[in-house]
PDB file of C-alpha atoms in Angstrom:
ATOM      1  CA  UNK V   1      -3.398   9.321  13.342  1.00 79.00           C
ATOM      2  CA  UNK V   2      -3.386   9.995   9.863  1.00 87.00           C
ATOM      3  CA  UNK V   3      -6.635   9.738   7.956  1.00 92.00           C
ATOM      4  CA  UNK V   4      -6.610   9.916   4.040  1.00 96.00           C
ATOM      5  CA  UNK V   5      -9.802  10.281   1.944  1.00 96.00           C
ATOM      6  CA  UNK V   6     -10.021   9.640  -1.753  1.00 97.00           C
ATOM      7  CA  UNK V   7     -12.553  10.484  -4.537  1.00 97.00           C
ATOM      8  CA  UNK V   8     -13.976   9.493  -6.542  1.00 97.00           C
ATOM      9  CA  UNK V   9     -14.353   5.620  -5.747  1.00 96.00           C
ATOM     10  CA  UNK V  10     -14.789   5.011  -9.443  1.00 97.00           C
ATOM     11  CA  UNK V  11     -14.029   7.116 -12.480  1.00 98.00           C
ATOM     12  CA  UNK V  12     -14.558   6.389 -16.268  1.00 98.00           C
ATOM     13  CA  UNK V  13     -13.016   8.461 -19.143  1.00 97.00           C
ATOM     14  CA  UNK V  14     -12.829   8.089 -22.822  1.00 97.00           C
ATOM     15  CA  UNK V  15      -9.343   7.363 -24.295  1.00 97.00           C
ATOM     16  CA  UNK V  16      -7.389  10.575 -24.618  1.00 97.00           C
ATOM     17  CA  UNK V  17      -9.331  12.299 -22.164  1.00 97.00           C
ATOM     18  CA  UNK V  18      -7.765  13.514 -18.828  1.00 98.00           C
ATOM     19  CA  UNK V  19      -8.161  12.199 -15.338  1.00 98.00           C
ATOM     20  CA  UNK V  20      -8.226  13.652 -11.849  1.00 98.00           C
ATOM     21  CA  UNK V  21      -8.113  11.961  -8.467  1.00 98.00           C
ATOM     22  CA  UNK V  22      -8.478  13.844  -5.326  1.00 98.00           C
ATOM     23  CA  UNK V  23      -7.350  12.973  -1.884  1.00 98.00           C
ATOM     24  CA  UNK V  24      -7.418  15.027   1.456  1.00 98.00           C
ATOM     25  CA  UNK V  25      -5.087  14.293   4.425  1.00 97.00           C
ATOM     26  CA  UNK V  26      -5.763  15.004   7.979  1.00 95.00           C
ATOM     27  CA  UNK V  27      -2.224  15.244   9.533  1.00 92.00           C
ATOM     28  CA  UNK V  28      -0.679  18.565   9.062  1.00 91.00           C
ATOM     29  CA  UNK V  29       2.809  16.872   9.889  1.00 89.00           C
ATOM     30  CA  UNK V  30       2.654  14.595   6.895  1.00 91.00           C
ATOM     31  CA  UNK V  31       5.196  15.499   4.445  1.00 89.00           C
ATOM     32  CA  UNK V  32       5.503  12.686   1.719  1.00 90.00           C
ATOM     33  CA  UNK V  33       2.781  11.655  -0.872  1.00 94.00           C
ATOM     34  CA  UNK V  34       2.988   8.964  -2.873  1.00 94.00           C
ATOM     35  CA  UNK V  35       0.635   7.358  -5.502  1.00 97.00           C
ATOM     36  CA  UNK V  36       0.501   3.655  -6.133  1.00 96.00           C
ATOM     37  CA  UNK V  37      -0.996   1.946  -9.405  1.00 97.00           C
ATOM     38  CA  UNK V  38      -2.368  -1.549  -8.877  1.00 94.00           C
ATOM     39  CA  UNK V  39      -3.555  -3.761 -11.662  1.00 94.00           C
ATOM     40  CA  UNK V  40      -5.867  -6.313 -11.317  1.00 90.00           C
ATOM     41  CA  UNK V  41      -4.446  -9.402  -9.250  1.00 86.00           C
ATOM     42  CA  UNK V  42      -0.957  -7.507  -8.831  1.00 90.00           C
ATOM     43  CA  UNK V  43       1.020  -5.568  -6.788  1.00 92.00           C
ATOM     44  CA  UNK V  44       0.648  -1.805  -5.889  1.00 92.00           C
ATOM     45  CA  UNK V  45       3.545   0.022  -7.644  1.00 94.00           C
ATOM     46  CA  UNK V  46       4.733   3.622  -7.043  1.00 94.00           C
ATOM     47  CA  UNK V  47       4.008   5.962 -10.197  1.00 96.00           C
ATOM     48  CA  UNK V  48       4.702   9.172  -8.694  1.00 95.00           C
ATOM     49  CA  UNK V  49       5.445  10.926  -5.262  1.00 92.00           C
ATOM     50  CA  UNK V  50       5.803  14.470  -4.204  1.00 92.00           C
ATOM     51  CA  UNK V  51       7.022  15.948  -0.908  1.00 88.00           C
ATOM     52  CA  UNK V  52       5.602  18.794   1.153  1.00 84.00           C
ATOM     53  CA  UNK V  53       8.266  21.293  -0.167  1.00 83.00           C
ATOM     54  CA  UNK V  54       6.872  21.059  -3.414  1.00 81.00           C
ATOM     55  CA  UNK V  55       3.773  22.132  -4.861  1.00 90.00           C
ATOM     56  CA  UNK V  56       3.776  20.203  -8.315  1.00 94.00           C
ATOM     57  CA  UNK V  57       5.585  17.146  -9.867  1.00 93.00           C
ATOM     58  CA  UNK V  58       5.052  15.931 -13.483  1.00 96.00           C
ATOM     59  CA  UNK V  59       6.405  12.816 -15.007  1.00 93.00           C
ATOM     60  CA  UNK V  60       5.176  12.532 -18.915  1.00 95.00           C
ATOM     61  CA  UNK V  61       1.558  12.131 -18.677  1.00 97.00           C
ATOM     62  CA  UNK V  62       1.160  11.960 -14.937  1.00 98.00           C
ATOM     63  CA  UNK V  63       1.303  14.808 -12.345  1.00 97.00           C
ATOM     64  CA  UNK V  64       0.633  15.443  -8.799  1.00 97.00           C
ATOM     65  CA  UNK V  65      -0.189  18.572  -7.224  1.00 97.00           C
ATOM     66  CA  UNK V  66       0.066  19.320  -3.474  1.00 96.00           C
ATOM     67  CA  UNK V  67      -1.906  22.142  -1.182  1.00 95.00           C
ATOM     68  CA  UNK V  68      -0.604  21.782   1.822  1.00 93.00           C
ATOM     69  CA  UNK V  69      -2.841  24.592   3.424  1.00 93.00           C
ATOM     70  CA  UNK V  70      -5.828  22.846   2.326  1.00 94.00           C
ATOM     71  CA  UNK V  71      -4.306  19.557   2.965  1.00 95.00           C
ATOM     72  CA  UNK V  72      -5.012  17.688  -0.130  1.00 95.00           C
ATOM     73  CA  UNK V  73      -3.337  16.446  -3.248  1.00 97.00           C
ATOM     74  CA  UNK V  74      -4.393  15.259  -6.723  1.00 98.00           C
ATOM     75  CA  UNK V  75      -3.341  13.250  -9.418  1.00 98.00           C
ATOM     76  CA  UNK V  76      -3.815  14.226 -12.869  1.00 98.00           C
ATOM     77  CA  UNK V  77      -3.453  11.796 -15.944  1.00 98.00           C
ATOM     78  CA  UNK V  78      -3.348  13.529 -19.289  1.00 97.00           C
ATOM     79  CA  UNK V  79      -4.151  11.666 -22.500  1.00 97.00           C
ATOM     80  CA  UNK V  80      -5.425   8.387 -21.205  1.00 98.00           C
ATOM     81  CA  UNK V  81      -4.864   5.193 -22.540  1.00 97.00           C
ATOM     82  CA  UNK V  82      -6.676   1.664 -21.924  1.00 95.00           C
ATOM     83  CA  UNK V  83      -3.221   0.409 -19.920  1.00 96.00           C
ATOM     84  CA  UNK V  84      -4.118   3.208 -17.408  1.00 97.00           C
ATOM     85  CA  UNK V  85      -7.080   1.180 -16.372  1.00 97.00           C
ATOM     86  CA  UNK V  86      -6.185   0.160 -12.860  1.00 97.00           C
ATOM     87  CA  UNK V  87      -6.981   1.060  -9.253  1.00 96.00           C
ATOM     88  CA  UNK V  88      -5.061   4.191  -7.944  1.00 98.00           C
ATOM     89  CA  UNK V  89      -4.149   4.730  -4.200  1.00 97.00           C
ATOM     90  CA  UNK V  90      -2.880   7.885  -2.611  1.00 97.00           C
ATOM     91  CA  UNK V  91      -0.975   7.715   0.520  1.00 96.00           C
ATOM     92  CA  UNK V  92       0.372  10.288   3.126  1.00 94.00           C
ATOM     93  CA  UNK V  93       3.103   9.559   5.308  1.00 88.00           C
ATOM     94  CA  UNK V  94       3.299  10.805   9.124  1.00 76.00           C
ATOM     95  CA  UNK V  95       4.404   9.619  12.424  1.00 66.00           C
ATOM     96  CA  UNK V  96       7.970   9.150  13.986  1.00 63.00           C
ATOM     97  CA  UNK V  97       8.247   6.184  11.807  1.00 65.00           C
ATOM     98  CA  UNK V  98       7.038   7.698   8.549  1.00 72.00           C
ATOM     99  CA  UNK V  99       4.094   5.234   8.428  1.00 82.00           C
ATOM    100  CA  UNK V 100       2.057   5.188   4.935  1.00 89.00           C
ATOM    101  CA  UNK V 101      -1.652   5.714   5.252  1.00 92.00           C
ATOM    102  CA  UNK V 102      -3.542   4.599   2.285  1.00 95.00           C
ATOM    103  CA  UNK V 103      -6.545   6.021   0.582  1.00 96.00           C
ATOM    104  CA  UNK V 104      -9.424   3.762  -0.278  1.00 95.00           C
ATOM    105  CA  UNK V 105      -8.456   3.861  -4.031  1.00 96.00           C
ATOM    106  CA  UNK V 106     -10.041   4.910  -7.260  1.00 97.00           C
ATOM    107  CA  UNK V 107     -10.765   2.339 -10.100  1.00 97.00           C
ATOM    108  CA  UNK V 108     -10.039   4.148 -13.228  1.00 98.00           C
ATOM    109  CA  UNK V 109     -11.536   2.819 -16.469  1.00 98.00           C
ATOM    110  CA  UNK V 110     -10.120   4.159 -19.802  1.00 97.00           C
ATOM    111  CA  UNK V 111     -12.740   3.379 -22.242  1.00 95.00           C
ATOM    112  CA  UNK V 112     -11.503   2.838 -26.181  1.00 90.00           C
TER     113      UNK V 112
ATOM    114  CA  UNK U   1      17.132  -7.227  -8.895  1.00 59.00           C
ATOM    115  CA  UNK U   2      14.972  -9.725  -7.240  1.00 77.00           C
ATOM    116  CA  UNK U   3      11.560  -8.430  -5.835  1.00 92.00           C
ATOM    117  CA  UNK U   4       9.790  -8.965  -2.825  1.00 95.00           C
ATOM    118  CA  UNK U   5       8.797 -12.659  -2.281  1.00 96.00           C
ATOM    119  CA  UNK U   6       5.842 -13.943  -0.604  1.00 97.00           C
ATOM    120  CA  UNK U   7       4.360 -17.558  -0.245  1.00 97.00           C
ATOM    121  CA  UNK U   8       1.880 -19.012  -0.017  1.00 97.00           C
ATOM    122  CA  UNK U   9       0.196 -16.937  -2.844  1.00 96.00           C
ATOM    123  CA  UNK U  10      -3.346 -18.474  -1.863  1.00 97.00           C
ATOM    124  CA  UNK U  11      -4.393 -20.041   1.334  1.00 98.00           C
ATOM    125  CA  UNK U  12      -8.173 -21.536   2.165  1.00 98.00           C
ATOM    126  CA  UNK U  13      -8.761 -22.386   5.766  1.00 97.00           C
ATOM    127  CA  UNK U  14     -11.732 -22.851   8.302  1.00 97.00           C
ATOM    128  CA  UNK U  15     -12.294 -20.154  10.850  1.00 96.00           C
ATOM    129  CA  UNK U  16     -10.655 -20.964  13.924  1.00 96.00           C
ATOM    130  CA  UNK U  17      -7.743 -22.446  12.280  1.00 97.00           C
ATOM    131  CA  UNK U  18      -4.352 -21.096  12.149  1.00 97.00           C
ATOM    132  CA  UNK U  19      -2.148 -19.868   8.971  1.00 98.00           C
ATOM    133  CA  UNK U  20       1.374 -18.468   8.602  1.00 98.00           C
ATOM    134  CA  UNK U  21       2.672 -16.034   5.791  1.00 98.00           C
ATOM    135  CA  UNK U  22       6.262 -15.819   4.909  1.00 98.00           C
ATOM    136  CA  UNK U  23       8.036 -12.979   3.110  1.00 97.00           C
ATOM    137  CA  UNK U  24      11.695 -12.232   2.004  1.00 96.00           C
ATOM    138  CA  UNK U  25      12.419  -8.651   1.147  1.00 95.00           C
ATOM    139  CA  UNK U  26      14.501  -7.077  -1.551  1.00 92.00           C
ATOM    140  CA  UNK U  27      18.364  -7.642  -0.220  1.00 90.00           C
ATOM    141  CA  UNK U  28      19.457  -4.640   1.636  1.00 86.00           C
ATOM    142  CA  UNK U  29      16.095  -3.116   2.648  1.00 88.00           C
ATOM    143  CA  UNK U  30      16.168  -2.375   6.131  1.00 87.00           C
ATOM    144  CA  UNK U  31      12.545  -1.532   6.564  1.00 89.00           C
ATOM    145  CA  UNK U  32       9.887  -4.256   6.178  1.00 93.00           C
ATOM    146  CA  UNK U  33       5.826  -3.835   6.300  1.00 94.00           C
ATOM    147  CA  UNK U  34       2.987  -6.068   6.502  1.00 97.00           C
ATOM    148  CA  UNK U  35      -0.212  -4.724   5.073  1.00 97.00           C
ATOM    149  CA  UNK U  36      -3.753  -5.999   5.063  1.00 97.00           C
ATOM    150  CA  UNK U  37      -5.722  -5.360   2.065  1.00 95.00           C
ATOM    151  CA  UNK U  38      -9.250  -6.200   2.311  1.00 95.00           C
ATOM    152  CA  UNK U  39     -11.361  -6.324  -1.118  1.00 91.00           C
ATOM    153  CA  UNK U  40     -12.124  -2.806  -2.319  1.00 88.00           C
ATOM    154  CA  UNK U  41     -10.040  -0.956   0.243  1.00 91.00           C
ATOM    155  CA  UNK U  42      -6.693   0.358   0.456  1.00 92.00           C
ATOM    156  CA  UNK U  43      -3.671  -1.408   2.135  1.00 94.00           C
ATOM    157  CA  UNK U  44      -3.830  -0.898   5.936  1.00 94.00           C
ATOM    158  CA  UNK U  45      -0.604  -1.344   7.819  1.00 94.00           C
ATOM    159  CA  UNK U  46      -0.573  -3.950  10.329  1.00 96.00           C
ATOM    160  CA  UNK U  47       3.293  -3.978  11.639  1.00 95.00           C
ATOM    161  CA  UNK U  48       6.485  -2.267  10.668  1.00 93.00           C
ATOM    162  CA  UNK U  49       9.891  -3.595  11.195  1.00 92.00           C
ATOM    163  CA  UNK U  50      13.278  -1.814  11.101  1.00 89.00           C
ATOM    164  CA  UNK U  51      15.684  -4.417  10.862  1.00 86.00           C
ATOM    165  CA  UNK U  52      14.471  -7.038  13.428  1.00 83.00           C
ATOM    166  CA  UNK U  53      13.148  -4.684  15.666  1.00 91.00           C
ATOM    167  CA  UNK U  54       9.377  -3.477  15.706  1.00 93.00           C
ATOM    168  CA  UNK U  55       8.751   0.136  14.679  1.00 90.00           C
ATOM    169  CA  UNK U  56       4.712   0.095  14.844  1.00 89.00           C
ATOM    170  CA  UNK U  57       2.304  -2.578  15.604  1.00 93.00           C
ATOM    171  CA  UNK U  58      -0.531  -0.359  16.653  1.00 91.00           C
ATOM    172  CA  UNK U  59      -2.890  -1.870  14.440  1.00 92.00           C
ATOM    173  CA  UNK U  60      -1.936  -5.223  14.562  1.00 95.00           C
ATOM    174  CA  UNK U  61      -4.669  -7.383  16.346  1.00 95.00           C
ATOM    175  CA  UNK U  62      -2.422  -8.802  18.607  1.00 95.00           C
ATOM    176  CA  UNK U  63      -4.757 -11.275  20.329  1.00 95.00           C
ATOM    177  CA  UNK U  64      -4.618 -13.485  17.140  1.00 97.00           C
ATOM    178  CA  UNK U  65      -1.914 -11.746  14.904  1.00 97.00           C
ATOM    179  CA  UNK U  66       1.811 -12.303  15.508  1.00 97.00           C
ATOM    180  CA  UNK U  67       4.854 -11.381  13.475  1.00 97.00           C
ATOM    181  CA  UNK U  68       8.540 -11.760  13.716  1.00 95.00           C
ATOM    182  CA  UNK U  69      11.516 -10.788  11.442  1.00 94.00           C
ATOM    183  CA  UNK U  70      14.358 -13.060  12.620  1.00 82.00           C
ATOM    184  CA  UNK U  71      17.769 -11.675  12.027  1.00 84.00           C
ATOM    185  CA  UNK U  72      16.569  -8.885  10.082  1.00 82.00           C
ATOM    186  CA  UNK U  73      15.716 -10.556   7.189  1.00 91.00           C
ATOM    187  CA  UNK U  74      12.907 -12.810   6.424  1.00 95.00           C
ATOM    188  CA  UNK U  75       9.436 -12.126   8.065  1.00 97.00           C
ATOM    189  CA  UNK U  76       6.547 -14.382   9.185  1.00 97.00           C
ATOM    190  CA  UNK U  77       2.851 -13.080   9.733  1.00 98.00           C
ATOM    191  CA  UNK U  78       0.849 -15.699  11.793  1.00 98.00           C
ATOM    192  CA  UNK U  79      -2.840 -15.560  12.493  1.00 98.00           C
ATOM    193  CA  UNK U  80      -4.324 -17.805  15.358  1.00 97.00           C
ATOM    194  CA  UNK U  81      -7.196 -18.215  15.524  1.00 96.00           C
ATOM    195  CA  UNK U  82      -8.468 -17.058  12.155  1.00 97.00           C
ATOM    196  CA  UNK U  83     -11.963 -15.249  11.949  1.00 97.00           C
ATOM    197  CA  UNK U  84     -14.234 -14.729   8.692  1.00 97.00           C
ATOM    198  CA  UNK U  85     -13.230 -10.846   8.863  1.00 96.00           C
ATOM    199  CA  UNK U  86      -9.486 -11.929   8.160  1.00 97.00           C
ATOM    200  CA  UNK U  87     -10.284 -13.005   4.706  1.00 98.00           C
ATOM    201  CA  UNK U  88      -8.014 -10.236   2.836  1.00 97.00           C
ATOM    202  CA  UNK U  89      -4.631 -10.211   0.520  1.00 96.00           C
ATOM    203  CA  UNK U  90      -1.813  -9.684   2.932  1.00 98.00           C
ATOM    204  CA  UNK U  91       0.847  -7.558   1.296  1.00 96.00           C
ATOM    205  CA  UNK U  92       4.456  -7.539   2.377  1.00 97.00           C
ATOM    206  CA  UNK U  93       6.615  -4.622   1.245  1.00 95.00           C
ATOM    207  CA  UNK U  94      10.354  -3.464   2.125  1.00 92.00           C
ATOM    208  CA  UNK U  95      11.912  -0.094   1.727  1.00 89.00           C
ATOM    209  CA  UNK U  96      15.422   1.518   1.954  1.00 79.00           C
ATOM    210  CA  UNK U  97      16.847   2.867   3.622  1.00 63.00           C
ATOM    211  CA  UNK U  98      14.538   4.007   6.436  1.00 55.00           C
ATOM    212  CA  UNK U  99      11.146   4.112   5.421  1.00 50.00           C
ATOM    213  CA  UNK U 100       8.373   5.533   3.228  1.00 53.00           C
ATOM    214  CA  UNK U 101       9.307   8.960   4.273  1.00 51.00           C
ATOM    215  CA  UNK U 102      12.559   8.712   2.103  1.00 60.00           C
ATOM    216  CA  UNK U 103      12.006   5.751   0.061  1.00 67.00           C
ATOM    217  CA  UNK U 104       9.717   3.836  -2.257  1.00 83.00           C
ATOM    218  CA  UNK U 105       7.791   0.967  -0.951  1.00 90.00           C
ATOM    219  CA  UNK U 106       8.310  -2.385  -2.999  1.00 92.00           C
ATOM    220  CA  UNK U 107       5.555  -4.745  -2.586  1.00 94.00           C
ATOM    221  CA  UNK U 108       5.213  -8.528  -2.788  1.00 96.00           C
ATOM    222  CA  UNK U 109       2.565 -10.176  -4.975  1.00 94.00           C
ATOM    223  CA  UNK U 110       0.484 -10.723  -1.904  1.00 96.00           C
ATOM    224  CA  UNK U 111      -0.777 -13.621  -0.246  1.00 97.00           C
ATOM    225  CA  UNK U 112      -4.842 -14.035  -0.545  1.00 97.00           C
ATOM    226  CA  UNK U 113      -6.416 -15.642   2.410  1.00 98.00           C
ATOM    227  CA  UNK U 114      -9.924 -16.842   2.469  1.00 98.00           C
ATOM    228  CA  UNK U 115     -11.253 -17.807   5.570  1.00 97.00           C
ATOM    229  CA  UNK U 116     -14.822 -20.024   5.469  1.00 97.00           C
TER     230      UNK U 116
END
């Protein structure tokens, strides 16, 4: 089955700096890669996703890049703000039923 | 649009007892998932339903966990008997029309289980 590894597990940045979170996946058939944000005690919510026919996608301050050859994808957050502090999960979709396999999460802390 | 509803939000039980969680997905969402999220880890898929049929339950510990989705709407997840390692948040999610390959997953608030 699919295996998703996520790094780093914790990340602290100064407000206004950029943050980058990286994930690798094992199943070359995976074709959908979403990123979820989970604030403390709340439900995970989709913030951005990318499909395998696209190399990069941007939405305001967040962007995701995908390298299918290397089987890795990354989340980029620019001009970080305190409200960006949360746990971020990457995921990859594979299998006949398109099951999502999640990474282990990155705790992002934006220091004021 | 109402979100995914789950209950109870919190449950504390002794090991070997049983517990049941309930989920009501977003209206019209054909696919329903149960995920287990252990503290400090990412959600792990337990079971996926498409309408009232099971699509994937390969990671469901079937000796103690069971789930059903009657009439293709609400779903219940049961654990019997519970073990200490079952302490986790149980997240229900739904999507439309056919699963994460085509649509976003909408998660409920989760049911936090503590097994003593």
